[in-house]
Coordinates of C-alpha atoms and ligand atoms in Angstrom, one line a residue:
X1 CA 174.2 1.5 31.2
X2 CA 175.3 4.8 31.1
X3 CA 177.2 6.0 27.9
X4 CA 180.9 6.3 29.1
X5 CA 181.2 2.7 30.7
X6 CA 179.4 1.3 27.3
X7 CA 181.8 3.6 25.2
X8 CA 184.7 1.6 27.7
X9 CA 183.1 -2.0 27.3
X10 CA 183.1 -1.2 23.5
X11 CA 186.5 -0.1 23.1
X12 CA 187.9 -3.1 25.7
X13 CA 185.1 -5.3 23.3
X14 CA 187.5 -4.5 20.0
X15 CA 190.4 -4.7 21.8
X16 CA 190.0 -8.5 22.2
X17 CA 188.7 -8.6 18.9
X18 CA 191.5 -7.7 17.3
X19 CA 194.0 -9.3 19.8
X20 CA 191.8 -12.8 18.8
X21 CA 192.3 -12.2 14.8
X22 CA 195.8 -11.4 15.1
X23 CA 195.8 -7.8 14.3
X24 CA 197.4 -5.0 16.0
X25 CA 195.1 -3.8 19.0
X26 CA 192.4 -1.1 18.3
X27 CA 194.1 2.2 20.0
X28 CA 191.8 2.9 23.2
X29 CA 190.4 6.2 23.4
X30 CA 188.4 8.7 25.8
X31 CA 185.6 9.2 22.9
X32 CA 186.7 12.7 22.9
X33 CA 186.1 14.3 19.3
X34 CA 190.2 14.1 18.8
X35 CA 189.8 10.3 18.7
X36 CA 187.2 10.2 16.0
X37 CA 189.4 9.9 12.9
X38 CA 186.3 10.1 10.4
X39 CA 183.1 12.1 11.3
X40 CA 180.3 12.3 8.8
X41 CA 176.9 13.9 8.7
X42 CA 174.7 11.7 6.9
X43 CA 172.0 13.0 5.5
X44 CA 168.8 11.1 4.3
X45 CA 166.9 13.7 1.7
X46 CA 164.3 13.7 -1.0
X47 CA 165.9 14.8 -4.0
X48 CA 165.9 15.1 -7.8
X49 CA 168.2 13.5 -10.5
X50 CA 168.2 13.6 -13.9
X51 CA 168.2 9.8 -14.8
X52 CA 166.8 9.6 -18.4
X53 CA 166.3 12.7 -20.5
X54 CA 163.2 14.8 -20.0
X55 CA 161.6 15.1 -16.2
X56 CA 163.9 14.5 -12.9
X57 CA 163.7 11.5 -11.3
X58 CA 162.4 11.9 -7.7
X59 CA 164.3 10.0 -5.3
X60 CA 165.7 9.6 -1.7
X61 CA 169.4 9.8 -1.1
X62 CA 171.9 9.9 1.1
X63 CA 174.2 13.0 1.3
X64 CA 177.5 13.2 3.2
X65 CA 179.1 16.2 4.7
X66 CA 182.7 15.3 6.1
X67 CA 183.5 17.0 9.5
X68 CA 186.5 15.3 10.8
X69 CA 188.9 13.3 8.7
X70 CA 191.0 13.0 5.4
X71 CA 189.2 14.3 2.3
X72 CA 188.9 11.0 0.8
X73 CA 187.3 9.8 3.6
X74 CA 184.1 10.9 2.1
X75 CA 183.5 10.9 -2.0
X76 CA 180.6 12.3 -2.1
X77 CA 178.9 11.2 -5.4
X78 CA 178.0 13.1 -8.3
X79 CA 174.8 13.8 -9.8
X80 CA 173.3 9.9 -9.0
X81 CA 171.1 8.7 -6.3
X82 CA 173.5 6.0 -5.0
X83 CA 175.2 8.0 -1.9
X84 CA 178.3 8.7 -1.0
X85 CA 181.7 6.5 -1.0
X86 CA 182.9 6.1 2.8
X87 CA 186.5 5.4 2.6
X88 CA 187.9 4.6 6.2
X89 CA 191.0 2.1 7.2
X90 CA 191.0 -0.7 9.2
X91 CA 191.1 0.6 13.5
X92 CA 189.7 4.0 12.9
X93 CA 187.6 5.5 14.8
X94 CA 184.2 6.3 13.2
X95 CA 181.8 9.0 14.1
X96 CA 178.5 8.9 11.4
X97 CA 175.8 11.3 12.7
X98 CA 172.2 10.3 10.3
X99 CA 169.8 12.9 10.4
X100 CA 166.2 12.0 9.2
X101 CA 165.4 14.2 6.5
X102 CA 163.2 11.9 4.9
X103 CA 159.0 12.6 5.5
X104 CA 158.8 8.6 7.6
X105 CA 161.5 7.0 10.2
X106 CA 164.6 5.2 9.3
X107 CA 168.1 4.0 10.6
X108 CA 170.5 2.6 8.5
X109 CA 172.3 -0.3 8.6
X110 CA 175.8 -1.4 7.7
X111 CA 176.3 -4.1 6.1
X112 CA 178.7 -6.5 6.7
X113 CA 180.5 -4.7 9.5
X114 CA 181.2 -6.0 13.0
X115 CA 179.7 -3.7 15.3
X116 CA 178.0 -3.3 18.9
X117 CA 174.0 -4.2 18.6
X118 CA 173.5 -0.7 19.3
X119 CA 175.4 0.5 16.2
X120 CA 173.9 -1.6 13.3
X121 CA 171.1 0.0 12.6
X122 CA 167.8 -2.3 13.7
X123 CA 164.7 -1.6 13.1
X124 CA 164.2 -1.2 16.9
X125 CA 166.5 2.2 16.9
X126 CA 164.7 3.6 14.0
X127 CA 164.2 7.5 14.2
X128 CA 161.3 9.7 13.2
X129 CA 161.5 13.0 10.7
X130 CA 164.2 15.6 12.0
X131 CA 165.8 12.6 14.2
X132 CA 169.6 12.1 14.4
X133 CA 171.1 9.1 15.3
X134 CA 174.7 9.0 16.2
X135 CA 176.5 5.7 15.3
X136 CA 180.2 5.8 16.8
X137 CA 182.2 2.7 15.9
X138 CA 186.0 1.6 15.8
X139 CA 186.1 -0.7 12.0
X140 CA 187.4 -4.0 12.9
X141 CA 186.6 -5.7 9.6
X142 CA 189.4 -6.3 7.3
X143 CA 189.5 -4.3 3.9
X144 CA 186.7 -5.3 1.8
X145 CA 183.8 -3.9 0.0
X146 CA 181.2 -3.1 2.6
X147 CA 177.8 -0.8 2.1
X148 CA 174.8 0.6 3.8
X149 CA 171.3 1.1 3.3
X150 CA 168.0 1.5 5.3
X151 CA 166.8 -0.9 8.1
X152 CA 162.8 0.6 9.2
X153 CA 160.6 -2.0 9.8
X154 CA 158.6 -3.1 7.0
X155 CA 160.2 -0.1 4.6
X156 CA 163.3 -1.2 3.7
X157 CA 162.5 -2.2 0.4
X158 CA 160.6 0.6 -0.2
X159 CA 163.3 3.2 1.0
X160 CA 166.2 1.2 -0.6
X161 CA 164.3 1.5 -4.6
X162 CA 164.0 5.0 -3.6
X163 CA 167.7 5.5 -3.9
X164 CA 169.2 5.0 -0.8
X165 CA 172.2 3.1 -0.9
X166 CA 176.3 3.7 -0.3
X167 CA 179.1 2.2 -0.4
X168 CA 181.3 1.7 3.1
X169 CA 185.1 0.5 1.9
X170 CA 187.7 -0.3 4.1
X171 CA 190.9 -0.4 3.7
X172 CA 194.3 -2.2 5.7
X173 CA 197.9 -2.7 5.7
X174 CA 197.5 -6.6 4.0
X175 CA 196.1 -5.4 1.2
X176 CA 197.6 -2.2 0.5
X177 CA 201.2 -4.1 0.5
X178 CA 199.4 -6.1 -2.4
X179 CA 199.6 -2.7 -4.5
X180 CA 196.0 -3.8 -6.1
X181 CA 194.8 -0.9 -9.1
X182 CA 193.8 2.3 -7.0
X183 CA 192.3 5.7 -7.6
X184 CA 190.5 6.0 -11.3
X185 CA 191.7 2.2 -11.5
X186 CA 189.5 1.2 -8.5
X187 CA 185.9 1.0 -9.7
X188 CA 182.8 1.0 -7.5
X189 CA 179.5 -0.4 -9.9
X190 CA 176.4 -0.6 -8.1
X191 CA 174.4 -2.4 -9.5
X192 CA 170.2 -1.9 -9.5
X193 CA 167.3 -2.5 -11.1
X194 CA 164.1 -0.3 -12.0
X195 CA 160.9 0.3 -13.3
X196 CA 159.9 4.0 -14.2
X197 CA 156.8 5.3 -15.6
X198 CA 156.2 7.7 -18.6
X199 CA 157.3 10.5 -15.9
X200 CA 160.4 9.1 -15.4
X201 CA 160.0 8.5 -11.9
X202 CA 160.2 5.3 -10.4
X203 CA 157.4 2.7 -9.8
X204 CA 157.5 0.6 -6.8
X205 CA 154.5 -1.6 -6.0
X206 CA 151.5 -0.1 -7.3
X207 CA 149.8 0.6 -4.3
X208 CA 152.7 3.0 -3.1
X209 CA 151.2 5.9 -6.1
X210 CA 154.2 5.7 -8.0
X211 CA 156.3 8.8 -6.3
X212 CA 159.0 8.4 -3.6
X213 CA 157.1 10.9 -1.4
X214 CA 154.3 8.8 -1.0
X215 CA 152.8 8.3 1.8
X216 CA 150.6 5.0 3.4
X217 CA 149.8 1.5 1.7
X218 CA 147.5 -0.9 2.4
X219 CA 149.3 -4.2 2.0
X220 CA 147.1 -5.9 0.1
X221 CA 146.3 -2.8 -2.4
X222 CA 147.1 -1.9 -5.4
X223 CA 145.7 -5.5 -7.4
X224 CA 146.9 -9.1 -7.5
X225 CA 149.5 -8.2 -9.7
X226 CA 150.8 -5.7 -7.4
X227 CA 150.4 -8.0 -4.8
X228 CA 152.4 -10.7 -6.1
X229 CA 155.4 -8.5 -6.8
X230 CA 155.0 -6.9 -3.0
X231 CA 155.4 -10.9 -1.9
X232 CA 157.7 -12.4 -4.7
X233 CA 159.6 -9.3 -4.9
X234 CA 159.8 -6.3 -7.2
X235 CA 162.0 -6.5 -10.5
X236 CA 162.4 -3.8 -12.7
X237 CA 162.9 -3.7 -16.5
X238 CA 165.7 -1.5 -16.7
X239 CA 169.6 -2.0 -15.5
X240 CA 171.2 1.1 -13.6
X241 CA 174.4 1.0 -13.1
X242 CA 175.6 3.7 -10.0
X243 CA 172.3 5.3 -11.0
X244 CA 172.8 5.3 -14.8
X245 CA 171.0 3.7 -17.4
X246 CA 173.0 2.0 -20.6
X247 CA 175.7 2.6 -18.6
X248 CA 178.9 2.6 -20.3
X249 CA 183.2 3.5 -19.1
X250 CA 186.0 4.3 -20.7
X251 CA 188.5 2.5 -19.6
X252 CA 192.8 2.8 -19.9
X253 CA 195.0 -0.4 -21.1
X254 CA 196.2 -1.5 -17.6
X255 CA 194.6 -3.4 -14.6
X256 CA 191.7 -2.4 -12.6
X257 CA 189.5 -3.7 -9.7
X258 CA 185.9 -3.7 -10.0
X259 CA 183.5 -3.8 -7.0
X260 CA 180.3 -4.6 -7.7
X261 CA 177.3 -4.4 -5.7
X262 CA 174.0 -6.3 -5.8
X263 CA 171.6 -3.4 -4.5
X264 CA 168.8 -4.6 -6.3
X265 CA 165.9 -5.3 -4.1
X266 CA 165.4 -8.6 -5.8
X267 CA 167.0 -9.2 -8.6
X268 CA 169.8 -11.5 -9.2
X269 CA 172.7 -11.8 -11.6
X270 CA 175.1 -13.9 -13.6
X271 CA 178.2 -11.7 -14.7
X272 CA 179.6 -12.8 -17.4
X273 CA 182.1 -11.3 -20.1
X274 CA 180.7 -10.5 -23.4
X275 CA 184.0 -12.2 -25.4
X276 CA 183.3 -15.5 -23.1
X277 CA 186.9 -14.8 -21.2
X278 CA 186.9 -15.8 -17.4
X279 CA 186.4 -13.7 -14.7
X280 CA 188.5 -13.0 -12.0
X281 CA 187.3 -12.7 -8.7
X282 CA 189.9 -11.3 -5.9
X283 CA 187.1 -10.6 -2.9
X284 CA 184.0 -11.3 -1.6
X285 CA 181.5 -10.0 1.2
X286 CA 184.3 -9.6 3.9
X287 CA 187.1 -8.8 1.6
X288 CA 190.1 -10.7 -0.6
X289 CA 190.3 -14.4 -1.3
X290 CA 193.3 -16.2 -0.6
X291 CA 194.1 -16.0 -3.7
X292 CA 192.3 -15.2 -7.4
X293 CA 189.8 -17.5 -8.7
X294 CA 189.1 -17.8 -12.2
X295 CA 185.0 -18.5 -13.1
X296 CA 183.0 -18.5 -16.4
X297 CA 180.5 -16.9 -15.0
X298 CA 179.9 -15.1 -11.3
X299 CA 176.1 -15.6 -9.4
X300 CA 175.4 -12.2 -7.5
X301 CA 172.3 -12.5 -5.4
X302 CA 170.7 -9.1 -3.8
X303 CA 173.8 -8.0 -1.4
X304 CA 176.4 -9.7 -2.4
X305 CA 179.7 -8.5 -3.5
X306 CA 182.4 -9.4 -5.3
X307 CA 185.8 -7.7 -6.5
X308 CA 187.0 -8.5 -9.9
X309 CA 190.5 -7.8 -11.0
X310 CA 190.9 -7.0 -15.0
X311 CA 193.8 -6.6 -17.2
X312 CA 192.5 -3.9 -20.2
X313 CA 195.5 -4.4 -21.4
X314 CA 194.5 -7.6 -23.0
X315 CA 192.0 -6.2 -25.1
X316 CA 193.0 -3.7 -28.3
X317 CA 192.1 -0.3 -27.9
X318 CA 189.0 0.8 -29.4
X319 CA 187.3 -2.2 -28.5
X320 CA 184.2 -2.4 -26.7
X321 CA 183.7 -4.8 -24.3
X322 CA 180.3 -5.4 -22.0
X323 CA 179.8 -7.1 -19.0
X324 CA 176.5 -8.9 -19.4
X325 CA 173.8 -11.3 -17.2
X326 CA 173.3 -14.4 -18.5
X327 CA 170.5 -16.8 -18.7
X328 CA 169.6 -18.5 -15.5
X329 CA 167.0 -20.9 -14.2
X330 CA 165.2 -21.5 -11.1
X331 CA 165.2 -17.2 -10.5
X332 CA 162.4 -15.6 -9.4
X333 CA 159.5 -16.2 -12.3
X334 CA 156.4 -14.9 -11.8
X335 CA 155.6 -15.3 -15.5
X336 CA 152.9 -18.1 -15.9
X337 CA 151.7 -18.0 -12.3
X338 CA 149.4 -15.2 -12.7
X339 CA 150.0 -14.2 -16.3
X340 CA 151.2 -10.9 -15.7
X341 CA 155.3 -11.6 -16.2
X342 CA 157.6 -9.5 -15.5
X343 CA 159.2 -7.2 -19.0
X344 CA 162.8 -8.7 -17.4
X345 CA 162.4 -11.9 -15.7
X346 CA 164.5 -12.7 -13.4
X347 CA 166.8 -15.4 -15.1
X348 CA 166.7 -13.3 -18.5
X349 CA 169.9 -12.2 -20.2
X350 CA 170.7 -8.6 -20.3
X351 CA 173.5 -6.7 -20.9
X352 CA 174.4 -4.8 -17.7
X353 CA 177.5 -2.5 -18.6
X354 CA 179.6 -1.4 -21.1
X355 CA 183.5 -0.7 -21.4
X356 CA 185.7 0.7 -24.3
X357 CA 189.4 0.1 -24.0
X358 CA 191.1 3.7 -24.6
X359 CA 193.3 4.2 -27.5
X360 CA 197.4 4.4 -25.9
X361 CA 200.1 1.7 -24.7
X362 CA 199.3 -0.9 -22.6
X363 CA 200.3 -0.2 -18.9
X364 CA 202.8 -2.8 -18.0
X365 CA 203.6 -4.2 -14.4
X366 CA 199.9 -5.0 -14.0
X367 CA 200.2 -8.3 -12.3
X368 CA 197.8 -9.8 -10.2
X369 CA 199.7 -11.3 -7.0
X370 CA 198.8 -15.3 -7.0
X371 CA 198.6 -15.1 -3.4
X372 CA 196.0 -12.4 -2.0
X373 CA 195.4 -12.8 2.0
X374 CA 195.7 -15.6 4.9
X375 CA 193.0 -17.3 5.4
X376 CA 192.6 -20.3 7.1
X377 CA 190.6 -23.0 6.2
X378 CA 187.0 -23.0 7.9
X379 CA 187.3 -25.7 10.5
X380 CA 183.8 -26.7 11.0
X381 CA 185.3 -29.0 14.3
X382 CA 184.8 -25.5 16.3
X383 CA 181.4 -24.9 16.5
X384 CA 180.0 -26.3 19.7
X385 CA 177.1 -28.1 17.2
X386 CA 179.3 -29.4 15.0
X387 CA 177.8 -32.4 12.6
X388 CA 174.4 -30.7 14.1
X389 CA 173.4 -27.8 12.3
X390 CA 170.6 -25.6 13.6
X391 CA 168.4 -25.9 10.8
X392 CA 166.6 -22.9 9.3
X393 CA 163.8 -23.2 6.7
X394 CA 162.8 -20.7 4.2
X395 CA 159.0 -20.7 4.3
X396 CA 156.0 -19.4 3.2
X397 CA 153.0 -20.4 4.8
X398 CA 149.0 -18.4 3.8
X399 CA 151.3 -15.9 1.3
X400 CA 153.4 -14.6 4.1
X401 CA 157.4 -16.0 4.2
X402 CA 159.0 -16.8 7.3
X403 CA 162.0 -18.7 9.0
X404 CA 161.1 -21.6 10.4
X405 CA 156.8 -20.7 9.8
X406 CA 157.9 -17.7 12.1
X407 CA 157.6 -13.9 10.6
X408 CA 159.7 -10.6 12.0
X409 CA 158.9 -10.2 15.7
X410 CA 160.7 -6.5 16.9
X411 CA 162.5 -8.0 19.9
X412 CA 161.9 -11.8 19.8
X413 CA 164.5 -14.7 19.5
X414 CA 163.7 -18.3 19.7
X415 CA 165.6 -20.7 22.1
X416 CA 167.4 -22.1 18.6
X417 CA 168.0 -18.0 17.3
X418 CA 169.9 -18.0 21.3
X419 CA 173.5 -17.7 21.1
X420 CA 176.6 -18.3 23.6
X421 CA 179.1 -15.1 23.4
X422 CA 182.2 -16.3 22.1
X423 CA 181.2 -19.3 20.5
X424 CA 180.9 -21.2 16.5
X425 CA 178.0 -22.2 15.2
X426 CA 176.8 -24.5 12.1
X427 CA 173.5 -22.7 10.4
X428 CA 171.9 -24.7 7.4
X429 CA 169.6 -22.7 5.6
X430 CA 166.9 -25.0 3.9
X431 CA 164.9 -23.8 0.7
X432 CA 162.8 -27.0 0.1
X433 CA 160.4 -25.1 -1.6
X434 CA 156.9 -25.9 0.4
X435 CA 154.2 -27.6 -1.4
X436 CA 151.7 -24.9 -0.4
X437 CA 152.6 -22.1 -2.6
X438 CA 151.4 -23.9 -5.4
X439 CA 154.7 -25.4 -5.3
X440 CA 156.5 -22.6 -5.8
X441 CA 160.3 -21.8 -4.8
X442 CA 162.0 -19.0 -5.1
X443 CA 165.8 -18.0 -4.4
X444 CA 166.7 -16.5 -1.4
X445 CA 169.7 -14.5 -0.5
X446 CA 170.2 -14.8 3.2
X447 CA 172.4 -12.2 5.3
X448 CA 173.2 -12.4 8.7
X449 CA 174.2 -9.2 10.5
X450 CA 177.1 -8.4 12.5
X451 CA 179.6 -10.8 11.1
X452 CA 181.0 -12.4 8.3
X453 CA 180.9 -16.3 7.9
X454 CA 182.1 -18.8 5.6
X455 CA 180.0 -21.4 3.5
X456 CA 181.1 -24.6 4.3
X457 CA 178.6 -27.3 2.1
X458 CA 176.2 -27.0 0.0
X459 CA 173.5 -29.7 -1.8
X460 CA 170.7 -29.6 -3.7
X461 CA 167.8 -31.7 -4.3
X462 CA 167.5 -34.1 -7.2
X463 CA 164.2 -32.3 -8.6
X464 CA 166.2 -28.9 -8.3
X465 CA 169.3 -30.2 -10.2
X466 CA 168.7 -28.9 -13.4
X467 CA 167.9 -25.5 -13.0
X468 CA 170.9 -25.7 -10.4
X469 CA 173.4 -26.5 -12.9
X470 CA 172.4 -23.1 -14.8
X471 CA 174.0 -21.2 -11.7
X472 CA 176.0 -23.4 -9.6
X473 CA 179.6 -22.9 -11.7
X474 CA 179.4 -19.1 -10.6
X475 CA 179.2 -19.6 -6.8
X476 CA 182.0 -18.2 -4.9
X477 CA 182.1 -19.7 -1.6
X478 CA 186.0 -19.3 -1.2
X479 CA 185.7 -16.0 1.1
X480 CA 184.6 -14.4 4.3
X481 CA 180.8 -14.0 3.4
X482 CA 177.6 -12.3 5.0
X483 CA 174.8 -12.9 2.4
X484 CA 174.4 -16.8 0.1
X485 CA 172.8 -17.5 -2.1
X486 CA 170.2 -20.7 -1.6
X487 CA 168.6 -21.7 -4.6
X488 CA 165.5 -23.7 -4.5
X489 CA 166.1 -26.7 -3.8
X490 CA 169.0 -26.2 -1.9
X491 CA 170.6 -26.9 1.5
X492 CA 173.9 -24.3 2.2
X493 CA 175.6 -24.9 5.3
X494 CA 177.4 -22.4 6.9
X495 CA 180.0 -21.4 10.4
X496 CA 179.4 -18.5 12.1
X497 CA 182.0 -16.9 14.8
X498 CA 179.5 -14.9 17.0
X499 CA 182.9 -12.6 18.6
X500 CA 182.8 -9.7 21.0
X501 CA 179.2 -8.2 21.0
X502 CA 176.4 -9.7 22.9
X503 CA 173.0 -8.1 21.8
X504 CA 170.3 -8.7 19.5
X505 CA 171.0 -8.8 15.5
X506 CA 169.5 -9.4 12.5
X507 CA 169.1 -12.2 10.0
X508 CA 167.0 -12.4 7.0
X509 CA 166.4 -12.8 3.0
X510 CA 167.9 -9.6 1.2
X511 CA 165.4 -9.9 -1.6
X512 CA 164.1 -6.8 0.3
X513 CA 159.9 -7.5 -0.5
X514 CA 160.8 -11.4 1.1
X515 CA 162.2 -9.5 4.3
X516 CA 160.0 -6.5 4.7
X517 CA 157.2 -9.5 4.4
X518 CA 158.1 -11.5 7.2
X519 CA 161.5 -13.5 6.1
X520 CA 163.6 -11.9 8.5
X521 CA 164.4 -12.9 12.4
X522 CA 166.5 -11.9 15.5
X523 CA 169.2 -13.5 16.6
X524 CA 170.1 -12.9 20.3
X525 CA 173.8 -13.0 21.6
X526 CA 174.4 -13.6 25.7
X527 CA 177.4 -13.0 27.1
Ligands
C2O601 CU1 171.9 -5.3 4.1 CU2 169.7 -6.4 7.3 O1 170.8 -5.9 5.6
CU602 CU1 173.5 -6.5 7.2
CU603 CU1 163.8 -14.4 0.0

């Protein structure tokens, strides 16, 4: 299809997409430059950043360069690895030219955002050293807390420890009427984990030589313990938060939002206050609730995201707050198993950031509005297999995971991974644990690209309940969401709205080792 007709399917595409969610049409354009609101170089670099005192840490980053658009549009970070902030609103028109600086292909993929096939960053459209790729998009998600990282087949999580990782917010008109904390008050924390050697540089799985340069791995190298982490998944010992270790904020008496971002390749965690006071969750994947929720504690699986909204003027100035990650079962343990456990388990308590409330007078008039957004309801009755889930298990069968005993294949989809245009569908992910991995089971944290769903049932298995109970009070399921958490044991149920874009996308576990091993699959769209 030549590129002008495509750019005019596209644009008629969102159109209807926006006509079908109730929101003012998506201005058509000519794909002109003087349509393109926001137009970023992206740039995917080896660098170096001063992490811990002593040596630089070598990494890979992203780094923006803003050609077209309001200043904000780009905030490019500071002296970190974790890239830049894109900050676009909801119906602009995107222009994000990637250039491979990087010494192996990649393409990167944004999460959570409803594009064409073409635009999402599959492994399929990865591009070699020196590449560019030009992604050119209209946003047609709602405001919410997207991101975007690598997609190269069978690199991601190698590419994504290294340091690359952004944030991709968007903004709209319903939630900028909510006057929510902005500016200073609006708080990005990504949150990672790491292992580093004496050096200070980062060690991935063993056979990988330790520096983010290196070249070539066999995939069995490296040792068994090695090997276990490059199937079970890599955790590391030490918390960074936006690329800082210990980290810690100063913050004002007065509300603020706080997005925070699983970008660990594995790793999983329960956010908790330090002084036991609930949380307060205003978003989710795909953006605000539809109204605040209060929890104890909040799960957040590789991926997910959640907004909290805080009131610092609670708490006495001078005092020092943390957020921390509590004690959890049923994560990720590959302690016992082949003696070699990890310094941090997964399921270990940690503390992940600090906060200390700023000497001065509270900030009055920070209410939080009890009503956030509209959302309807999901109504299950939609899908066209309703009471008939298509049923997807998590598996691992001879050390290698898979969906249904299938691994990645580049431009497959199964008859069941087929989809009608326009249509709802009920998925069930299953993670029964199989017998043959010495019985293991694992969590799994499974994303589907290209749209943003909603969790409509979940249950567990008897044998499972136990460690369940540890995590299940911190579940959001209220939102629009593209990654859930399954536990093991679990059964999660969930309707998907496949709108707009027929093509070929992705869906897979974000523990990034599970999916760069074979726990990832297409999913195929025909008009
Ligand atoms: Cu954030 Cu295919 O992933
Ligand atoms: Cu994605
Ligand atoms: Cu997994």
């Amino acid at each position: 299809m030549n590129p002008q007709r495509r750019r005019v399917l596209i644009r008629a595409a969102t159109s209807a997409a926006a006509a079908a969610l109730g929101l003012p049409g998506v201005r058509a354009g000519t794909g002109r430059a003087r349509d393109i609101d926001v137009h970023i170089e992206l740039h995917a670099v080896p660098d170096q950043v001063a992490v811990h005192p002593g040596a630089k840490t070598r990494v890979w980053r992203y780094r923006g360069r803003l050609l077209r658009g309001e200043t904000n549009a780009l905030d490019a970070s500071a002296d970190s690895f974790p890239g830049p902030i894109i900050r676009v609103r909801h119906g602009q028109r995107v222009r994000i030219d990637l250039i491979n600086g990087l010494p192996e292909s990649t393409i990167v993929h944004w999460h959570g955002l409803h594009v064409p096939q073409d635009m999402d960053g599959h492994p399929r459209h990865a591009i070699a050293p020196g590449a560019r790729y030009v992604y050119e998009f209209t946003v047609v998600n709602r405001a919410g807390s997207y991101w975007f990282h690598p997609h190269p087949h069978g690199r991601t999580g190698k590419q994504a420890y290294a340091g690359l990782v952004g944030l991709f917010l968007v903004s709209d008109e319903e939630e900028a009427a909510l006057d929510l904390p902005t500016g200073p008050h609006d708080l990005a924390l990504v949150l990672q984990d790491r292992n580093f050697d004496d050096d200070n540089q980062f060690v991935y799985l063993e056979a990988d030589g330790g520096g983010a340069g290196t070249q070539g791995h066999g995939m069995m190298g490296g040792g068994m313990a090695s090997m276990m982490a490059r199937m079970m998944g890599v955790l590391g010992d030490e918390v960074l938060v936006n690329g800082r270790p210990q980290a810690s904020f100063e913050v004002d008496r007065r509300a603020y939002r706080l997005r925070l971002l699983n970008a660990s390749n594995t790793r999983m965690y329960k956010l908790a206050w330090s002084d036991g006071s609930p949380l307060t969750v205003i978003a989710t994947d795909g953006g605000l609730l539809a109204a605040p929720v209060q929890r104890d504690y909040v799960m957040l699986a590789p991926a997910e995201r959640v907004d909290l909204w805080v009131d610092f003027g609670r708490w006495q100035a001078g005092i020092e707050l943390a957020l921390r990650s509590l004690a959890f079962e049923g994560g990720m343990d590959m302690g016992g198993m082949m003696g070699s456990a990890a310094a941090l388990p997964d399921g270990a308590p940690f503390p992940v950031l600090r906060l200390r409330v700023r000497d001065g007078a509270t900030i009055v008039g920070a209410t939080l509005p009890r009503r956030l957004s509209t959302l309807p309801p999901p109504a299950p009755r939609t899908a066209i297999n309703a009471g008939h889930p298509k049923v997807f298990e998590l598996t691992m069968g001879m050390m290698v995971w898979g969906i249904n005993g299938e691994g990645f294949d580049m431009l497959g989809a199964s008859p069941l991974e087929t989809i009608k245009l326009g249509t709802h569908e009920v998925w069930e992910f299953r993670n029964e644990g199989q017998a043959g991995m010495m019985g293991m089971a694992m969590p799994h944290s499974m994303h589907v690209h290209g749209l943003q769903f909603r969790v409509i049932g979940r249950s567990v298995s008897s044998r499972f309940a136990r460690s369940y109970e540890t995590v299940k009070a911190g579940l959001v399921d209220e939102g629009w969401k593209d990654t859930v958490l399954v536990m093991p044991g679990e059964r999660v149920r969930i309707l998907l709205g496949f709108a707009d874009y027929p093509g070929l996308f992705l869906y897979h576990c974000h523990m990034l080792e599970h999916e760069d091993a074979g726990m990832m699959r297409n999913y195929l769209v025909k008009a």
